[in-house]
PDB file of C-alpha atoms in Angstrom:
ATOM      1  CA  UNK A   1     -64.252  -9.569 -20.914  1.00 55.00           C
ATOM      2  CA  UNK A   2     -63.514  -7.832 -24.166  1.00 61.00           C
ATOM      3  CA  UNK A   3     -59.947  -5.496 -24.425  1.00 56.00           C
ATOM      4  CA  UNK A   4     -60.684  -1.725 -23.622  1.00 56.00           C
ATOM      5  CA  UNK A   5     -58.905  -0.479 -26.561  1.00 57.00           C
ATOM      6  CA  UNK A   6     -57.226   3.609 -25.663  1.00 55.00           C
ATOM      7  CA  UNK A   7     -59.043   6.385 -27.091  1.00 54.00           C
ATOM      8  CA  UNK A   8     -57.149   9.800 -27.101  1.00 57.00           C
ATOM      9  CA  UNK A   9     -58.278  12.111 -24.169  1.00 57.00           C
ATOM     10  CA  UNK A  10     -60.280  14.693 -26.705  1.00 63.00           C
ATOM     11  CA  UNK A  11     -63.111  14.616 -28.707  1.00 65.00           C
ATOM     12  CA  UNK A  12     -61.986  15.660 -32.363  1.00 71.00           C
ATOM     13  CA  UNK A  13     -58.661  12.791 -31.964  1.00 74.00           C
ATOM     14  CA  UNK A  14     -61.813  10.209 -30.348  1.00 66.00           C
ATOM     15  CA  UNK A  15     -63.786  10.783 -33.731  1.00 67.00           C
ATOM     16  CA  UNK A  16     -61.192  10.960 -35.754  1.00 71.00           C
ATOM     17  CA  UNK A  17     -59.644   7.577 -34.902  1.00 74.00           C
ATOM     18  CA  UNK A  18     -63.091   5.909 -34.640  1.00 67.00           C
ATOM     19  CA  UNK A  19     -64.562   7.292 -37.932  1.00 64.00           C
ATOM     20  CA  UNK A  20     -60.930   6.246 -39.681  1.00 73.00           C
ATOM     21  CA  UNK A  21     -61.949   2.661 -38.138  1.00 70.00           C
ATOM     22  CA  UNK A  22     -65.308   2.372 -39.681  1.00 63.00           C
ATOM     23  CA  UNK A  23     -64.289   3.925 -42.968  1.00 63.00           C
ATOM     24  CA  UNK A  24     -61.436   0.693 -42.925  1.00 71.00           C
ATOM     25  CA  UNK A  25     -64.409  -1.760 -41.656  1.00 64.00           C
ATOM     26  CA  UNK A  26     -66.682  -0.761 -44.269  1.00 61.00           C
ATOM     27  CA  UNK A  27     -64.253  -1.321 -46.906  1.00 62.00           C
ATOM     28  CA  UNK A  28     -63.736  -4.829 -45.231  1.00 68.00           C
ATOM     29  CA  UNK A  29     -67.026  -6.466 -43.546  1.00 72.00           C
ATOM     30  CA  UNK A  30     -68.170  -8.063 -46.161  1.00 79.00           C
ATOM     31  CA  UNK A  31     -72.348  -9.689 -46.826  1.00 84.00           C
ATOM     32  CA  UNK A  32     -71.873 -12.430 -45.051  1.00 87.00           C
ATOM     33  CA  UNK A  33     -69.893 -10.999 -42.070  1.00 87.00           C
ATOM     34  CA  UNK A  34     -72.893  -8.565 -41.575  1.00 87.00           C
ATOM     35  CA  UNK A  35     -75.267 -10.777 -41.864  1.00 91.00           C
ATOM     36  CA  UNK A  36     -73.622 -12.803 -38.831  1.00 94.00           C
ATOM     37  CA  UNK A  37     -73.058  -9.570 -37.062  1.00 94.00           C
ATOM     38  CA  UNK A  38     -77.117  -8.954 -37.415  1.00 95.00           C
ATOM     39  CA  UNK A  39     -78.102 -12.129 -36.725  1.00 96.00           C
ATOM     40  CA  UNK A  40     -76.262 -11.978 -33.072  1.00 97.00           C
ATOM     41  CA  UNK A  41     -77.020  -8.478 -32.487  1.00 97.00           C
ATOM     42  CA  UNK A  42     -80.764 -10.072 -32.898  1.00 97.00           C
ATOM     43  CA  UNK A  43     -79.997 -12.913 -30.489  1.00 97.00           C
ATOM     44  CA  UNK A  44     -78.406 -11.127 -27.671  1.00 97.00           C
ATOM     45  CA  UNK A  45     -81.203  -8.937 -27.163  1.00 97.00           C
ATOM     46  CA  UNK A  46     -84.013 -11.134 -27.864  1.00 97.00           C
ATOM     47  CA  UNK A  47     -84.467 -12.197 -24.318  1.00 95.00           C
ATOM     48  CA  UNK A  48     -84.828  -8.289 -23.063  1.00 96.00           C
ATOM     49  CA  UNK A  49     -87.593  -8.579 -25.623  1.00 96.00           C
ATOM     50  CA  UNK A  50     -88.647 -11.689 -24.792  1.00 94.00           C
ATOM     51  CA  UNK A  51     -89.808  -9.763 -21.458  1.00 92.00           C
ATOM     52  CA  UNK A  52     -91.379  -6.677 -22.464  1.00 94.00           C
ATOM     53  CA  UNK A  53     -95.143  -6.303 -22.927  1.00 93.00           C
ATOM     54  CA  UNK A  54     -96.972  -6.892 -25.668  1.00 92.00           C
ATOM     55  CA  UNK A  55     -97.528  -3.890 -27.734  1.00 95.00           C
ATOM     56  CA  UNK A  56     -94.531  -1.835 -25.441  1.00 97.00           C
ATOM     57  CA  UNK A  57     -93.004   0.671 -27.179  1.00 97.00           C
ATOM     58  CA  UNK A  58     -89.246  -0.191 -28.322  1.00 98.00           C
ATOM     59  CA  UNK A  59     -87.082   3.231 -30.010  1.00 98.00           C
ATOM     60  CA  UNK A  60     -84.441   1.757 -32.221  1.00 97.00           C
ATOM     61  CA  UNK A  61     -82.696   2.730 -35.224  1.00 96.00           C
ATOM     62  CA  UNK A  62     -81.622   2.030 -38.861  1.00 94.00           C
ATOM     63  CA  UNK A  63     -78.239   1.145 -38.840  1.00 92.00           C
ATOM     64  CA  UNK A  64     -75.568   2.820 -41.696  1.00 87.00           C
ATOM     65  CA  UNK A  65     -73.032   0.783 -42.880  1.00 85.00           C
ATOM     66  CA  UNK A  66     -70.270   1.520 -40.818  1.00 82.00           C
ATOM     67  CA  UNK A  67     -72.082   0.596 -37.597  1.00 87.00           C
ATOM     68  CA  UNK A  68     -73.218  -2.921 -36.173  1.00 91.00           C
ATOM     69  CA  UNK A  69     -76.487  -4.063 -38.290  1.00 93.00           C
ATOM     70  CA  UNK A  70     -79.767  -3.724 -37.128  1.00 96.00           C
ATOM     71  CA  UNK A  71     -81.993  -4.417 -40.398  1.00 92.00           C
ATOM     72  CA  UNK A  72     -82.591  -7.817 -38.083  1.00 95.00           C
ATOM     73  CA  UNK A  73     -82.813  -6.675 -35.282  1.00 97.00           C
ATOM     74  CA  UNK A  74     -85.986  -4.147 -36.060  1.00 96.00           C
ATOM     75  CA  UNK A  75     -88.169  -6.901 -37.761  1.00 95.00           C
ATOM     76  CA  UNK A  76     -87.778  -9.288 -35.004  1.00 96.00           C
ATOM     77  CA  UNK A  77     -89.285  -6.274 -32.748  1.00 96.00           C
ATOM     78  CA  UNK A  78     -92.238  -6.298 -35.083  1.00 95.00           C
ATOM     79  CA  UNK A  79     -92.219  -9.440 -35.041  1.00 94.00           C
ATOM     80  CA  UNK A  80     -92.655  -9.789 -30.885  1.00 95.00           C
ATOM     81  CA  UNK A  81     -95.643  -7.459 -31.596  1.00 95.00           C
ATOM     82  CA  UNK A  82     -94.249  -4.542 -30.067  1.00 96.00           C
ATOM     83  CA  UNK A  83     -94.358  -0.937 -31.122  1.00 96.00           C
ATOM     84  CA  UNK A  84     -91.058   0.081 -33.045  1.00 96.00           C
ATOM     85  CA  UNK A  85     -90.064   3.173 -33.458  1.00 97.00           C
ATOM     86  CA  UNK A  86     -87.447   4.718 -35.719  1.00 96.00           C
ATOM     87  CA  UNK A  87     -85.880   8.433 -36.011  1.00 96.00           C
ATOM     88  CA  UNK A  88     -86.527  10.783 -38.327  1.00 95.00           C
ATOM     89  CA  UNK A  89     -83.495  13.802 -38.081  1.00 94.00           C
ATOM     90  CA  UNK A  90     -85.419  17.022 -37.929  1.00 95.00           C
ATOM     91  CA  UNK A  91     -83.108  20.219 -39.397  1.00 95.00           C
ATOM     92  CA  UNK A  92     -82.394  21.087 -36.479  1.00 95.00           C
ATOM     93  CA  UNK A  93     -80.739  18.004 -35.732  1.00 94.00           C
ATOM     94  CA  UNK A  94     -83.551  16.474 -33.143  1.00 96.00           C
ATOM     95  CA  UNK A  95     -84.837  13.367 -33.839  1.00 97.00           C
ATOM     96  CA  UNK A  96     -88.632  13.174 -34.460  1.00 97.00           C
ATOM     97  CA  UNK A  97     -89.733   9.627 -34.175  1.00 97.00           C
ATOM     98  CA  UNK A  98     -92.204   7.483 -37.011  1.00 95.00           C
ATOM     99  CA  UNK A  99     -93.647   4.118 -36.031  1.00 94.00           C
ATOM    100  CA  UNK A 100     -92.276   1.406 -37.959  1.00 90.00           C
ATOM    101  CA  UNK A 101     -93.279  -1.677 -40.095  1.00 81.00           C
ATOM    102  CA  UNK A 102     -91.487  -4.662 -41.068  1.00 72.00           C
ATOM    103  CA  UNK A 103     -88.697  -2.871 -39.760  1.00 72.00           C
ATOM    104  CA  UNK A 104     -88.433   0.558 -41.465  1.00 77.00           C
ATOM    105  CA  UNK A 105     -90.082   3.756 -40.912  1.00 75.00           C
ATOM    106  CA  UNK A 106     -93.565   3.631 -42.597  1.00 76.00           C
ATOM    107  CA  UNK A 107     -94.786   6.905 -44.876  1.00 69.00           C
ATOM    108  CA  UNK A 108     -96.706   8.305 -41.565  1.00 75.00           C
ATOM    109  CA  UNK A 109     -97.164  11.406 -40.010  1.00 81.00           C
ATOM    110  CA  UNK A 110     -93.915  11.989 -37.469  1.00 92.00           C
ATOM    111  CA  UNK A 111     -94.870  10.949 -33.876  1.00 95.00           C
ATOM    112  CA  UNK A 112     -93.245  13.765 -32.304  1.00 97.00           C
ATOM    113  CA  UNK A 113     -89.854  14.396 -30.645  1.00 97.00           C
ATOM    114  CA  UNK A 114     -91.444  13.512 -27.196  1.00 98.00           C
ATOM    115  CA  UNK A 115     -92.834   9.643 -28.544  1.00 98.00           C
ATOM    116  CA  UNK A 116     -89.378   8.520 -26.843  1.00 98.00           C
ATOM    117  CA  UNK A 117     -90.532   9.750 -23.993  1.00 98.00           C
ATOM    118  CA  UNK A 118     -92.889   6.360 -23.765  1.00 97.00           C
ATOM    119  CA  UNK A 119     -90.439   3.539 -24.731  1.00 98.00           C
ATOM    120  CA  UNK A 120     -90.084   0.522 -22.718  1.00 97.00           C
ATOM    121  CA  UNK A 121     -86.371   0.005 -24.280  1.00 98.00           C
ATOM    122  CA  UNK A 122     -83.737   2.994 -26.170  1.00 98.00           C
ATOM    123  CA  UNK A 123     -81.779   0.864 -28.645  1.00 98.00           C
ATOM    124  CA  UNK A 124     -79.334   3.258 -29.902  1.00 97.00           C
ATOM    125  CA  UNK A 125     -75.991   4.124 -31.560  1.00 94.00           C
ATOM    126  CA  UNK A 126     -72.642   5.111 -30.701  1.00 91.00           C
ATOM    127  CA  UNK A 127     -69.304   5.552 -31.567  1.00 86.00           C
ATOM    128  CA  UNK A 128     -67.767   3.963 -28.804  1.00 86.00           C
ATOM    129  CA  UNK A 129     -69.259   2.957 -24.874  1.00 92.00           C
ATOM    130  CA  UNK A 130     -66.592   3.205 -22.056  1.00 92.00           C
ATOM    131  CA  UNK A 131     -67.143   1.432 -19.021  1.00 92.00           C
ATOM    132  CA  UNK A 132     -69.220   3.641 -17.278  1.00 93.00           C
ATOM    133  CA  UNK A 133     -72.006   3.600 -19.692  1.00 95.00           C
ATOM    134  CA  UNK A 134     -70.934   7.457 -21.853  1.00 93.00           C
ATOM    135  CA  UNK A 135     -70.961   7.465 -25.003  1.00 91.00           C
ATOM    136  CA  UNK A 136     -69.734   8.885 -27.772  1.00 86.00           C
ATOM    137  CA  UNK A 137     -72.078   9.924 -30.440  1.00 82.00           C
ATOM    138  CA  UNK A 138     -71.340  11.537 -33.853  1.00 78.00           C
ATOM    139  CA  UNK A 139     -71.338  15.232 -32.771  1.00 75.00           C
ATOM    140  CA  UNK A 140     -74.621  16.777 -33.701  1.00 80.00           C
ATOM    141  CA  UNK A 141     -76.573  16.326 -29.843  1.00 87.00           C
ATOM    142  CA  UNK A 142     -79.611  14.784 -31.692  1.00 93.00           C
ATOM    143  CA  UNK A 143     -79.418  11.691 -29.124  1.00 94.00           C
ATOM    144  CA  UNK A 144     -78.742  13.878 -25.835  1.00 92.00           C
ATOM    145  CA  UNK A 145     -81.669  15.976 -26.475  1.00 94.00           C
ATOM    146  CA  UNK A 146     -83.598  12.717 -27.368  1.00 96.00           C
ATOM    147  CA  UNK A 147     -81.807  10.901 -23.891  1.00 96.00           C
ATOM    148  CA  UNK A 148     -82.887  13.701 -22.157  1.00 95.00           C
ATOM    149  CA  UNK A 149     -86.940  13.216 -22.717  1.00 97.00           C
ATOM    150  CA  UNK A 150     -86.551   9.428 -21.822  1.00 97.00           C
ATOM    151  CA  UNK A 151     -87.790   8.874 -18.315  1.00 96.00           C
ATOM    152  CA  UNK A 152     -85.041   7.392 -16.071  1.00 92.00           C
ATOM    153  CA  UNK A 153     -85.538   4.231 -15.071  1.00 93.00           C
ATOM    154  CA  UNK A 154     -86.040   3.130 -18.792  1.00 96.00           C
ATOM    155  CA  UNK A 155     -82.824   0.798 -20.119  1.00 96.00           C
ATOM    156  CA  UNK A 156     -80.696   2.314 -22.592  1.00 97.00           C
ATOM    157  CA  UNK A 157     -79.005  -0.071 -24.943  1.00 98.00           C
ATOM    158  CA  UNK A 158     -76.050   0.987 -27.070  1.00 97.00           C
ATOM    159  CA  UNK A 159     -75.257  -1.523 -30.351  1.00 96.00           C
ATOM    160  CA  UNK A 160     -71.727  -0.998 -30.839  1.00 93.00           C
ATOM    161  CA  UNK A 161     -68.743  -2.925 -32.449  1.00 90.00           C
ATOM    162  CA  UNK A 162     -66.779  -5.151 -30.828  1.00 90.00           C
ATOM    163  CA  UNK A 163     -64.129  -2.885 -30.410  1.00 86.00           C
ATOM    164  CA  UNK A 164     -66.299   0.507 -29.550  1.00 87.00           C
ATOM    165  CA  UNK A 165     -66.417  -0.660 -25.730  1.00 91.00           C
ATOM    166  CA  UNK A 166     -63.733   1.016 -24.785  1.00 88.00           C
ATOM    167  CA  UNK A 167     -62.134   2.230 -21.517  1.00 88.00           C
ATOM    168  CA  UNK A 168     -62.997   6.120 -21.571  1.00 84.00           C
ATOM    169  CA  UNK A 169     -64.592   8.512 -24.076  1.00 83.00           C
ATOM    170  CA  UNK A 170     -64.420  12.801 -23.141  1.00 78.00           C
ATOM    171  CA  UNK A 171     -67.499  12.868 -21.820  1.00 78.00           C
ATOM    172  CA  UNK A 172     -69.039  16.549 -21.109  1.00 77.00           C
ATOM    173  CA  UNK A 173     -71.644  17.039 -18.156  1.00 76.00           C
ATOM    174  CA  UNK A 174     -74.929  16.453 -19.862  1.00 77.00           C
ATOM    175  CA  UNK A 175     -74.256  13.491 -21.003  1.00 83.00           C
ATOM    176  CA  UNK A 176     -76.206  10.171 -20.381  1.00 90.00           C
ATOM    177  CA  UNK A 177     -74.923   7.145 -19.468  1.00 94.00           C
ATOM    178  CA  UNK A 178     -76.138   3.637 -20.937  1.00 96.00           C
ATOM    179  CA  UNK A 179     -77.154   1.268 -19.012  1.00 96.00           C
ATOM    180  CA  UNK A 180     -75.511  -1.507 -21.486  1.00 96.00           C
ATOM    181  CA  UNK A 181     -73.952  -1.892 -24.620  1.00 97.00           C
ATOM    182  CA  UNK A 182     -74.439  -5.159 -27.018  1.00 97.00           C
ATOM    183  CA  UNK A 183     -71.392  -5.960 -29.383  1.00 96.00           C
ATOM    184  CA  UNK A 184     -71.770  -9.260 -32.220  1.00 95.00           C
ATOM    185  CA  UNK A 185     -69.103 -11.415 -30.447  1.00 95.00           C
ATOM    186  CA  UNK A 186     -69.602 -10.164 -26.394  1.00 95.00           C
ATOM    187  CA  UNK A 187     -73.162 -10.067 -26.330  1.00 96.00           C
ATOM    188  CA  UNK A 188     -75.453  -7.718 -24.027  1.00 96.00           C
ATOM    189  CA  UNK A 189     -73.162  -6.236 -21.629  1.00 96.00           C
ATOM    190  CA  UNK A 190     -74.570  -4.463 -18.265  1.00 95.00           C
ATOM    191  CA  UNK A 191     -72.631  -1.229 -17.547  1.00 94.00           C
ATOM    192  CA  UNK A 192     -73.905  -0.206 -14.778  1.00 88.00           C
ATOM    193  CA  UNK A 193     -76.198  -0.376 -11.605  1.00 86.00           C
ATOM    194  CA  UNK A 194     -79.646   1.282 -11.972  1.00 85.00           C
ATOM    195  CA  UNK A 195     -83.563   0.497 -12.593  1.00 84.00           C
ATOM    196  CA  UNK A 196     -82.412   0.516 -16.348  1.00 80.00           C
ATOM    197  CA  UNK A 197     -79.850  -2.034 -15.752  1.00 80.00           C
ATOM    198  CA  UNK A 198     -82.417  -4.158 -13.207  1.00 80.00           C
ATOM    199  CA  UNK A 199     -84.700  -4.497 -16.441  1.00 80.00           C
ATOM    200  CA  UNK A 200     -82.355  -5.515 -18.923  1.00 87.00           C
ATOM    201  CA  UNK A 201     -80.824  -8.657 -15.895  1.00 80.00           C
ATOM    202  CA  UNK A 202     -84.253  -9.908 -14.702  1.00 66.00           C
TER     203      UNK A 202
END
């Protein structure tokens, strides 16, 4: 099992620490390493995607340079005949959703903030995730609002770097736990029991 680094107890300090790690990683991670990470993440999620019915909706995200890369995963979702949605940040920090072709958002009319509710799988970013599935985001609350629209039992998988699966993160009462994380080195790790986890384990 991967190690669980310590995070400070308060959210601002935790965010500062993780953002500092990401700045260092941006400078240190070369294109070959990122390509290897992208291939690994895609391979780890392939068995889950294989089990989804044709045309099933998958909500994913286009990774930032500081995040584990999803630039192989998203086209792979499309190649499997699945309906890929990517988020569109609205001025109020909520998330609208656009259908994607070839792994990138299409220049089409947004589908609305409720489009994520029909997803069979949600793949999302995180600054860190702890062993209970609690997720530390960027602080804008965008995914808190989006995940509130996702029915219970829909599997939620956070994509994180290997050192971002930690012992604990600061959590608020409204925070929704993810069912699993995927990291380049450690693969898919199911964190909590329930219907969403059952889908990932089949």
